Coordinates of C-alpha atoms and ligand atoms in Angstrom, one line a residue:
M26 CA -43.8 -42.4 -32.7
S27 CA -45.1 -45.9 -32.0
V28 CA -48.5 -47.6 -33.2
Q29 CA -49.6 -46.7 -29.3
D30 CA -48.6 -43.4 -29.0
S31 CA -50.4 -42.7 -31.9
W32 CA -53.6 -44.5 -30.4
T33 CA -53.3 -43.3 -27.6
T34 CA -52.9 -39.6 -28.6
S35 CA -55.6 -39.6 -31.6
V36 CA -58.2 -40.7 -28.7
A37 CA -56.5 -38.2 -26.3
Q38 CA -57.3 -35.4 -29.2
H39 CA -60.7 -36.7 -30.3
G40 CA -61.9 -38.3 -27.7
P41 CA -62.3 -41.8 -26.1
R42 CA -64.2 -42.3 -29.7
R43 CA -64.3 -44.7 -32.6
D44 CA -63.5 -41.8 -35.3
A45 CA -60.1 -41.6 -32.9
L46 CA -59.0 -45.3 -32.9
E47 CA -60.4 -45.7 -37.2
T48 CA -57.8 -42.5 -37.5
A49 CA -55.0 -43.8 -35.8
L50 CA -55.2 -47.2 -37.2
R51 CA -55.4 -45.9 -40.9
S52 CA -52.5 -43.7 -40.9
A53 CA -50.1 -45.9 -38.6
I54 CA -51.2 -48.9 -41.7
R55 CA -50.5 -46.2 -44.3
D56 CA -47.4 -45.1 -43.0
G57 CA -46.0 -48.6 -41.9
R58 CA -45.8 -48.3 -38.4
L59 CA -48.4 -51.0 -38.8
A60 CA -47.0 -53.6 -41.1
P61 CA -49.0 -56.2 -43.4
G62 CA -49.8 -59.5 -41.3
S63 CA -49.2 -57.7 -38.2
R64 CA -52.3 -59.1 -36.1
L65 CA -54.5 -56.8 -33.7
P66 CA -55.1 -56.7 -30.0
S67 CA -58.2 -58.4 -29.1
T68 CA -61.4 -55.7 -28.8
R69 CA -61.6 -56.8 -25.8
A70 CA -57.9 -56.4 -24.6
L71 CA -57.9 -53.0 -26.2
A72 CA -60.6 -51.6 -25.0
L73 CA -59.5 -52.3 -21.5
D74 CA -56.3 -50.7 -22.9
L75 CA -57.4 -47.4 -23.9
G76 CA -60.7 -47.6 -22.0
I77 CA -63.3 -47.3 -23.7
A78 CA -66.2 -50.0 -24.3
R79 CA -65.8 -53.2 -26.1
G80 CA -68.4 -51.9 -28.7
T81 CA -66.3 -49.2 -29.9
V82 CA -63.7 -51.2 -30.6
V83 CA -65.4 -53.7 -32.6
E84 CA -67.2 -50.5 -34.9
A85 CA -63.8 -49.3 -36.0
Y86 CA -62.2 -53.0 -36.5
A87 CA -65.5 -53.9 -38.2
Q88 CA -65.0 -50.5 -40.5
L89 CA -61.7 -50.8 -40.9
R90 CA -62.5 -54.4 -42.3
A91 CA -64.8 -52.9 -44.5
E92 CA -62.2 -50.7 -45.8
G93 CA -59.6 -53.3 -46.6
Y94 CA -57.5 -52.1 -44.4
L95 CA -58.0 -54.9 -41.6
G96 CA -58.3 -58.6 -42.1
A97 CA -60.3 -60.9 -39.9
R98 CA -61.3 -64.7 -39.5
R99 CA -62.9 -65.9 -36.4
G100 CA -60.8 -68.1 -34.4
A101 CA -57.6 -66.2 -36.2
G102 CA -58.0 -63.2 -34.9
T103 CA -57.9 -59.4 -36.7
W104 CA -54.4 -58.4 -38.5
V105 CA -53.2 -55.8 -41.1
A106 CA -53.8 -56.3 -44.7
D107 CA -51.8 -55.9 -47.2
L108 CA -52.4 -53.2 -48.5
G109 CA -49.4 -53.1 -51.7
L110 CA -49.1 -49.6 -50.6
S111 CA -45.6 -48.4 -51.3
I112 CA -44.2 -46.0 -48.3
A113 CA -43.7 -42.6 -48.6
P114 CA -43.4 -40.1 -46.4
S115 CA -45.4 -37.0 -47.9
V116 CA -43.0 -34.6 -46.2
P117 CA -39.2 -35.2 -47.0
R118 CA -37.5 -35.6 -43.8
A119 CA -33.8 -33.8 -43.5
R120 CA -32.7 -36.3 -40.9
P121 CA -34.5 -40.1 -41.1
A122 CA -35.2 -40.6 -37.7
A123 CA -33.7 -43.6 -35.9
P124 CA -36.8 -46.7 -36.2
S125 CA -38.1 -47.1 -32.9
P126 CA -37.7 -51.0 -32.1
R127 CA -40.9 -53.0 -31.9
F128 CA -40.4 -54.3 -28.7
D129 CA -38.6 -51.8 -26.0
F130 CA -37.4 -53.6 -22.8
H131 CA -36.3 -50.6 -21.3
P132 CA -35.5 -50.8 -17.6
G133 CA -36.9 -47.1 -16.4
Q134 CA -39.4 -47.5 -17.6
P135 CA -43.5 -47.9 -16.9
D136 CA -46.1 -49.4 -19.0
L137 CA -46.7 -45.4 -20.5
S138 CA -50.2 -46.8 -21.4
A139 CA -51.4 -47.7 -18.4
F140 CA -50.9 -43.9 -16.8
P141 CA -55.1 -43.2 -15.2
R142 CA -56.0 -40.6 -17.9
A143 CA -59.4 -40.2 -16.8
A144 CA -58.5 -40.5 -13.0
W145 CA -56.1 -38.5 -13.4
A146 CA -58.2 -35.9 -15.5
A147 CA -61.3 -36.3 -12.9
A148 CA -58.5 -35.6 -10.1
L149 CA -57.8 -32.4 -11.8
R150 CA -60.8 -31.4 -12.7
R151 CA -62.2 -32.2 -9.1
G152 CA -59.3 -30.1 -7.6
L153 CA -59.6 -26.8 -9.7
R154 CA -62.8 -26.9 -9.3
A155 CA -62.7 -26.4 -5.5
A156 CA -59.0 -24.6 -5.0
A157 CA -59.1 -21.2 -4.2
D158 CA -57.8 -18.5 -6.5
S159 CA -54.5 -18.0 -4.5
T160 CA -53.3 -22.1 -5.3
L161 CA -52.7 -20.7 -8.8
G162 CA -50.0 -17.9 -7.2
Y163 CA -46.9 -18.6 -5.8
G164 CA -47.0 -21.1 -3.7
D165 CA -44.8 -22.6 -0.8
P166 CA -41.4 -23.8 -2.0
R167 CA -42.0 -27.1 -0.3
G168 CA -45.7 -27.7 -2.5
R169 CA -49.5 -27.2 -1.5
P170 CA -49.8 -28.3 2.5
E171 CA -52.8 -30.1 1.7
L172 CA -50.7 -32.3 -0.8
R173 CA -47.6 -32.7 2.0
E174 CA -50.3 -33.4 4.4
E175 CA -51.5 -36.4 2.1
L176 CA -48.4 -37.1 0.8
A177 CA -47.0 -37.8 4.3
L178 CA -49.7 -39.8 5.4
Y179 CA -49.4 -42.1 2.1
L180 CA -45.0 -42.4 3.0
T181 CA -46.7 -43.0 6.6
R182 CA -48.6 -45.4 5.1
A183 CA -47.4 -47.7 1.9
R184 CA -43.1 -46.9 3.6
G185 CA -43.4 -46.8 6.8
A186 CA -41.9 -43.9 7.0
V187 CA -41.6 -40.9 9.6
A188 CA -43.4 -38.3 7.3
D189 CA -43.9 -34.6 8.9
P190 CA -45.5 -32.8 6.1
E191 CA -43.3 -29.9 7.5
R192 CA -40.5 -31.9 6.1
V193 CA -41.7 -33.3 3.0
V194 CA -40.7 -31.1 -0.8
L195 CA -42.3 -31.8 -4.2
C196 CA -39.7 -31.7 -6.7
C197 CA -39.8 -32.9 -10.2
G198 CA -38.5 -36.5 -10.1
F199 CA -35.9 -38.0 -7.8
R200 CA -33.0 -36.7 -10.1
H201 CA -33.8 -33.4 -9.6
G202 CA -34.3 -34.2 -5.7
L203 CA -30.9 -35.5 -5.5
S204 CA -29.1 -32.9 -7.3
L205 CA -30.9 -30.4 -4.7
V206 CA -29.9 -32.6 -1.9
G207 CA -25.6 -32.7 -3.4
R208 CA -26.1 -28.9 -3.6
A209 CA -27.5 -28.0 -0.3
L210 CA -25.2 -30.3 1.1
R211 CA -22.0 -28.5 -0.7
T212 CA -23.8 -25.5 1.0
E213 CA -22.8 -27.3 4.1
R214 CA -19.2 -28.1 3.2
A215 CA -19.6 -31.3 2.7
T216 CA -16.8 -32.4 -0.1
R217 CA -17.4 -36.6 -0.8
M218 CA -20.6 -38.4 -1.6
A219 CA -20.1 -42.4 -1.8
I220 CA -22.1 -43.2 -4.4
E221 CA -23.2 -47.2 -5.3
E222 CA -21.5 -48.4 -8.2
P223 CA -22.6 -49.6 -10.4
C224 CA -25.7 -47.4 -10.6
A225 CA -27.6 -45.3 -12.0
P226 CA -25.4 -43.3 -14.4
P227 CA -28.0 -40.0 -14.8
H228 CA -27.9 -40.1 -11.1
R229 CA -23.7 -40.2 -11.0
A230 CA -24.4 -37.3 -13.3
A231 CA -26.4 -35.5 -11.3
A232 CA -24.4 -35.9 -8.3
A233 CA -21.1 -35.3 -9.3
A234 CA -22.9 -31.9 -11.2
S235 CA -23.8 -30.2 -7.6
G236 CA -19.7 -30.1 -6.9
L237 CA -19.6 -33.1 -4.6
R238 CA -16.5 -35.5 -5.1
L239 CA -18.0 -39.2 -5.7
V240 CA -16.4 -41.8 -4.3
P241 CA -18.0 -45.3 -5.9
L242 CA -19.4 -47.8 -2.9
A243 CA -19.5 -51.5 -4.1
V244 CA -22.6 -53.5 -4.3
D245 CA -22.6 -57.2 -3.8
E246 CA -25.0 -59.8 -3.6
R247 CA -26.3 -58.7 -0.1
G248 CA -26.3 -55.1 -1.5
A249 CA -24.1 -51.6 -1.4
R250 CA -21.6 -52.0 1.3
T251 CA -22.2 -49.9 3.5
D252 CA -19.7 -51.7 6.3
L253 CA -16.8 -50.2 4.3
L254 CA -18.8 -46.2 4.9
G255 CA -15.9 -45.7 7.5
E256 CA -13.0 -45.6 5.7
L257 CA -14.9 -43.6 2.6
R258 CA -14.5 -40.6 4.6
A259 CA -17.7 -40.2 2.8
D260 CA -20.2 -36.6 4.1
A261 CA -23.4 -38.7 2.6
V262 CA -24.5 -41.6 0.8
V263 CA -26.8 -42.6 -2.0
L264 CA -28.3 -45.7 -1.5
G265 CA -31.2 -47.9 -3.5
P266 CA -32.3 -49.9 0.1
A267 CA -35.7 -51.5 -1.5
H268 CA -34.0 -52.4 -4.5
Q269 CA -30.2 -51.6 -6.0
Y270 CA -30.2 -50.4 -9.7
P271 CA -29.0 -52.2 -11.9
L272 CA -28.2 -54.7 -10.2
G273 CA -31.8 -55.5 -8.0
V274 CA -30.5 -56.6 -4.6
V275 CA -32.2 -55.4 -1.3
L276 CA -30.0 -54.2 1.6
Q277 CA -29.7 -56.9 4.2
P278 CA -30.6 -55.9 7.4
D279 CA -26.9 -55.8 9.0
R280 CA -25.9 -53.9 5.9
R281 CA -29.1 -50.9 6.6
A282 CA -27.6 -51.1 10.4
A283 CA -23.9 -49.8 9.5
A284 CA -25.4 -47.3 7.2
V285 CA -27.8 -45.9 10.3
E286 CA -24.7 -46.5 12.4
W287 CA -21.7 -44.6 10.1
A288 CA -24.8 -41.5 9.4
R289 CA -25.2 -41.6 13.3
A290 CA -21.6 -41.6 14.4
T291 CA -20.4 -39.1 11.8
G292 CA -23.0 -37.2 11.1
G293 CA -22.9 -38.4 7.5
V294 CA -26.6 -37.7 5.5
I295 CA -28.1 -40.9 3.5
V296 CA -30.2 -40.1 0.2
E297 CA -32.6 -42.7 0.1
D298 CA -33.8 -43.8 -3.5
D299 CA -37.1 -45.2 -3.1
Y300 CA -38.2 -45.3 -6.4
D301 CA -40.2 -48.5 -6.8
A302 CA -40.5 -49.8 -3.4
E303 CA -44.0 -49.8 -3.9
L304 CA -43.6 -53.1 -7.1
R305 CA -42.2 -55.5 -4.9
Y306 CA -44.1 -59.4 -5.6
D307 CA -42.5 -62.3 -3.2
R308 CA -43.4 -60.5 0.3
Q309 CA -44.1 -57.1 1.9
P310 CA -41.9 -54.1 0.3
V311 CA -38.9 -54.1 2.8
G312 CA -39.5 -50.4 4.3
A313 CA -38.1 -47.3 3.9
L314 CA -34.5 -46.8 5.5
Q315 CA -35.9 -43.3 6.6
A316 CA -37.8 -44.6 9.6
L317 CA -34.6 -45.5 10.9
A318 CA -33.0 -42.2 11.2
P319 CA -35.2 -39.6 10.1
E320 CA -32.3 -37.2 11.9
H321 CA -29.4 -38.1 9.2
V322 CA -31.8 -39.4 5.8
A323 CA -32.9 -37.8 3.0
Y324 CA -35.5 -39.7 1.6
G325 CA -36.6 -39.7 -2.3
G326 CA -39.7 -40.7 -3.8
T327 CA -41.4 -40.2 -7.9
A328 CA -44.4 -40.8 -9.5
S329 CA -41.5 -42.0 -12.4
K330 CA -42.4 -46.0 -12.2
T331 CA -46.0 -45.5 -10.5
L332 CA -47.2 -43.3 -12.7
V333 CA -44.9 -41.9 -15.4
P334 CA -41.6 -40.7 -15.7
G335 CA -43.1 -37.6 -17.5
L336 CA -44.9 -36.0 -15.0
R337 CA -41.5 -35.4 -13.4
L338 CA -43.3 -35.6 -10.2
G339 CA -40.8 -36.4 -7.0
W340 CA -41.0 -36.2 -3.6
L341 CA -38.0 -35.6 -0.7
L342 CA -38.3 -36.1 3.4
L343 CA -35.7 -33.9 4.4
P344 CA -33.6 -34.1 7.6
P345 CA -34.3 -30.4 9.4
R346 CA -30.5 -29.3 8.8
L347 CA -31.6 -30.5 4.5
L348 CA -34.6 -28.2 5.1
E349 CA -33.6 -24.3 4.9
P350 CA -30.8 -25.3 2.2
V351 CA -33.0 -27.2 -0.1
L352 CA -36.0 -24.6 -0.2
A353 CA -33.1 -21.8 -0.7
L354 CA -32.2 -23.2 -4.1
R355 CA -36.0 -23.8 -5.1
E356 CA -36.6 -19.9 -4.5
V357 CA -34.0 -19.4 -7.4
E358 CA -34.4 -21.4 -9.5
D359 CA -38.1 -23.8 -10.0
V360 CA -40.2 -22.1 -7.2
H361 CA -42.0 -25.2 -7.0
V362 CA -43.9 -27.7 -8.9
P363 CA -46.7 -26.3 -10.7
A364 CA -50.0 -25.7 -9.1
T365 CA -52.4 -27.7 -11.9
D366 CA -50.0 -31.2 -11.1
Q367 CA -49.6 -30.8 -7.2
I368 CA -53.9 -30.0 -7.6
A369 CA -54.6 -32.8 -9.3
F370 CA -51.7 -35.7 -7.4
T371 CA -53.3 -33.8 -3.8
E372 CA -56.8 -35.5 -5.3
L373 CA -55.6 -38.7 -6.7
L374 CA -53.9 -39.3 -3.3
R375 CA -56.8 -38.5 -1.6
S376 CA -59.2 -40.6 -3.0
G377 CA -57.4 -43.3 -3.0
A378 CA -57.2 -43.7 -7.0
Y379 CA -53.2 -43.3 -6.5
E380 CA -53.2 -47.0 -4.3
R381 CA -55.6 -48.6 -6.3
H382 CA -53.3 -47.6 -9.6
V383 CA -50.2 -48.8 -8.2
R384 CA -52.5 -51.8 -6.7
R385 CA -53.2 -52.6 -9.8
M386 CA -50.1 -52.0 -11.8
R387 CA -48.5 -54.1 -9.0
T388 CA -50.6 -57.3 -10.4
R389 CA -50.1 -56.4 -13.7
Y390 CA -46.2 -56.5 -13.8
R391 CA -45.6 -59.3 -11.2
A392 CA -48.0 -61.0 -13.7
R393 CA -45.4 -60.3 -16.9
R394 CA -42.2 -60.9 -14.5
V395 CA -44.0 -64.3 -13.5
R396 CA -44.5 -65.1 -17.3
L397 CA -40.8 -63.7 -18.0
V398 CA -39.0 -65.9 -15.3
R399 CA -41.5 -69.3 -16.3
M400 CA -40.3 -68.6 -20.5
L401 CA -36.5 -68.8 -19.5
A402 CA -36.8 -71.9 -16.9
E403 CA -38.3 -73.8 -19.4
R404 CA -37.1 -72.1 -22.9
V405 CA -33.7 -70.2 -21.7
P406 CA -32.3 -72.3 -18.8
A407 CA -29.1 -70.9 -19.6
V408 CA -29.8 -67.5 -18.8
T409 CA -30.5 -66.9 -14.9
P410 CA -32.7 -64.1 -14.0
E411 CA -30.7 -62.0 -10.8
G412 CA -32.6 -59.8 -8.6
A413 CA -35.1 -59.2 -5.4
A414 CA -38.6 -60.3 -7.4
A415 CA -39.4 -56.9 -7.8
G416 CA -39.5 -53.5 -9.8
L417 CA -39.9 -53.4 -13.8
R418 CA -36.7 -55.1 -15.0
V419 CA -34.9 -58.3 -14.5
L420 CA -31.1 -58.8 -14.7
L421 CA -30.0 -62.0 -17.0
D422 CA -26.5 -62.9 -16.1
L423 CA -25.5 -64.3 -19.5
P424 CA -23.3 -67.2 -19.8
G425 CA -19.9 -66.6 -20.7
S426 CA -19.7 -68.9 -23.9
G427 CA -22.0 -67.5 -25.7
P428 CA -22.2 -63.7 -27.1
T429 CA -21.1 -60.3 -25.2
A430 CA -23.5 -58.6 -23.7
R431 CA -23.3 -56.2 -26.2
E432 CA -23.6 -58.3 -29.3
L433 CA -26.5 -60.0 -27.5
C434 CA -28.0 -56.2 -27.4
E435 CA -26.7 -56.3 -31.7
L436 CA -28.8 -59.5 -32.2
A437 CA -31.7 -58.3 -30.5
S438 CA -31.2 -54.6 -32.6
E439 CA -32.0 -57.1 -35.6
R440 CA -34.9 -58.0 -34.5
S441 CA -36.3 -55.1 -34.0
L442 CA -36.1 -55.7 -29.8
A443 CA -33.8 -53.1 -27.4
L444 CA -32.1 -54.9 -24.6
Y445 CA -29.8 -52.6 -21.9
E446 CA -26.4 -53.2 -21.5
V447 CA -25.2 -53.7 -17.4
A448 CA -21.7 -51.7 -17.1
G449 CA -19.1 -53.8 -16.4
R450 CA -21.2 -57.5 -15.8
N451 CA -21.9 -59.9 -19.3
A452 CA -26.0 -59.0 -18.3
V453 CA -28.7 -57.6 -19.9
L454 CA -31.1 -55.7 -18.3
V455 CA -34.9 -56.7 -19.4
G456 CA -37.5 -54.2 -18.4
Y457 CA -40.8 -56.3 -19.0
G458 CA -42.7 -53.2 -17.8
A459 CA -42.3 -51.1 -20.3
L460 CA -44.2 -52.9 -22.7
P461 CA -48.0 -51.7 -22.9
E462 CA -50.1 -54.2 -22.1
Y463 CA -51.7 -55.2 -25.2
D464 CA -48.2 -55.9 -26.5
A465 CA -46.6 -57.7 -23.2
E466 CA -47.2 -61.6 -24.1
A467 CA -45.7 -60.9 -27.6
G468 CA -42.7 -59.1 -26.4
L469 CA -42.1 -61.8 -24.3
R470 CA -41.8 -64.7 -26.6
A471 CA -39.8 -62.4 -28.9
L472 CA -37.1 -62.1 -26.4
T473 CA -37.6 -65.9 -25.3
D474 CA -37.3 -66.8 -29.5
L475 CA -34.1 -64.7 -29.7
L476 CA -32.3 -65.9 -26.4
A477 CA -33.4 -69.7 -27.0
T478 CA -32.3 -69.7 -30.5
V479 CA -28.5 -67.6 -29.4
Y480 CA -28.2 -69.8 -26.4
A481 CA -29.7 -73.3 -27.9
S482 CA -27.7 -76.0 -26.6
Ligands
PLP105 C1 -32.4 -45.9 -10.0 C2 -33.7 -45.2 -10.2 N1 -33.7 -44.1 -9.5 C3 -34.8 -43.5 -9.5 C4 -35.8 -43.2 -10.5 C5 -36.6 -42.6 -11.2 O1 -35.8 -41.0 -11.3 P1 -36.8 -39.9 -11.9 O2 -37.7 -39.7 -10.5 O3 -36.1 -38.6 -11.8 O4 -37.8 -39.7 -12.9 C6 -35.0 -43.9 -11.5 C7 -35.5 -44.1 -13.6 O5 -35.1 -44.6 -14.0 C8 -34.2 -45.1 -11.5 O6 -33.6 -45.9 -12.5

């Protein structure tokens, strides 16, 4: 468990109080997760991160200084004191857990510390208070009508989708949606699904597990080669038009048109992965492809990037022909997503808190991205960031003269940084979004320090 996790868990358990914060910090220092000499975030930054009063953090730091856990000097911040503790776990572990990296640049993870806990809790409280008892029984497998209404409005507003609430189906994230659509297609006698290559490995696995034969579709700097779809004899294709994973490219207008043309001419289905389109930094997000052919596109969205993946909350916007087969699958497996999550999410959308959160996070991630790109330009010009200014990650193409991507990941790991290789390309993915806000600057610095050392000319 990271220090940030233990702070937030302790705060969640004991309430946003000084005691909880002190307990979390003491235990992190005692068991070595906060090493002697580590700098703590400023009281202002930590208070902002945890959503508590700054005075509470000031008092907690003062108490721990008095107890000798922390040191501080005006102008030099607060750091962990050297207590001379030998670090031995009180309960021997059968298998030592792999130490988590100090900075994990996971490309698919948002800043988990930014989950709007208070807004979610308030939305759940408000919604539960008002909800009829019947809301807590077996419900519509698509999801509650109020939630589908709110989502349809949101998708129309934010994504320019053609969103009929009757065709919205809540599911457990995009991966689940893809699996449902894949299996629904099988019941319609579809056999072949084209999928971008490269793509997210779990999505390839989910599509394959649905029983469809996968056909790779090449991707270049203008997006997936939809102009080649006709040759692939596929019944469906999975596309990430707004921000392809992992290459980060955007499907260009002629390629969007080619996909739609293919679907209309062949009756093929486009599965649109619209996982992070709200996070575009250089312009307004490109609208959903679904709007161009609502009868042919199974649109999939998710709260995994805008909120957190642990919610397992996603949504489909389906063409009529796929609605019944998908609902038949829900009836025999999970029935629908949990009622309490639906209640909270309805309220979050209705109150505007969801969109406020997305705006706040967009500003935060944009700032990180700009900072990283600037640091790279100044310190490591040999490494080139690729892809649209969007999402939670950047792809770095590595110069052929230096270490391979795998070697770089190993060097990073020695410094307790986790970077991620890109299959088939000498490149790494850097998920700047995954760092907690209080640690983002330190993480970007540690990364650019490593790259500057490796690629010193
Ligand atoms: C390309 C892509 N699509 C969608 C998702 C979201 O998946 P889910 O909604 O199942 O969490 C991810 C998550 O990493 C992703 O990388």
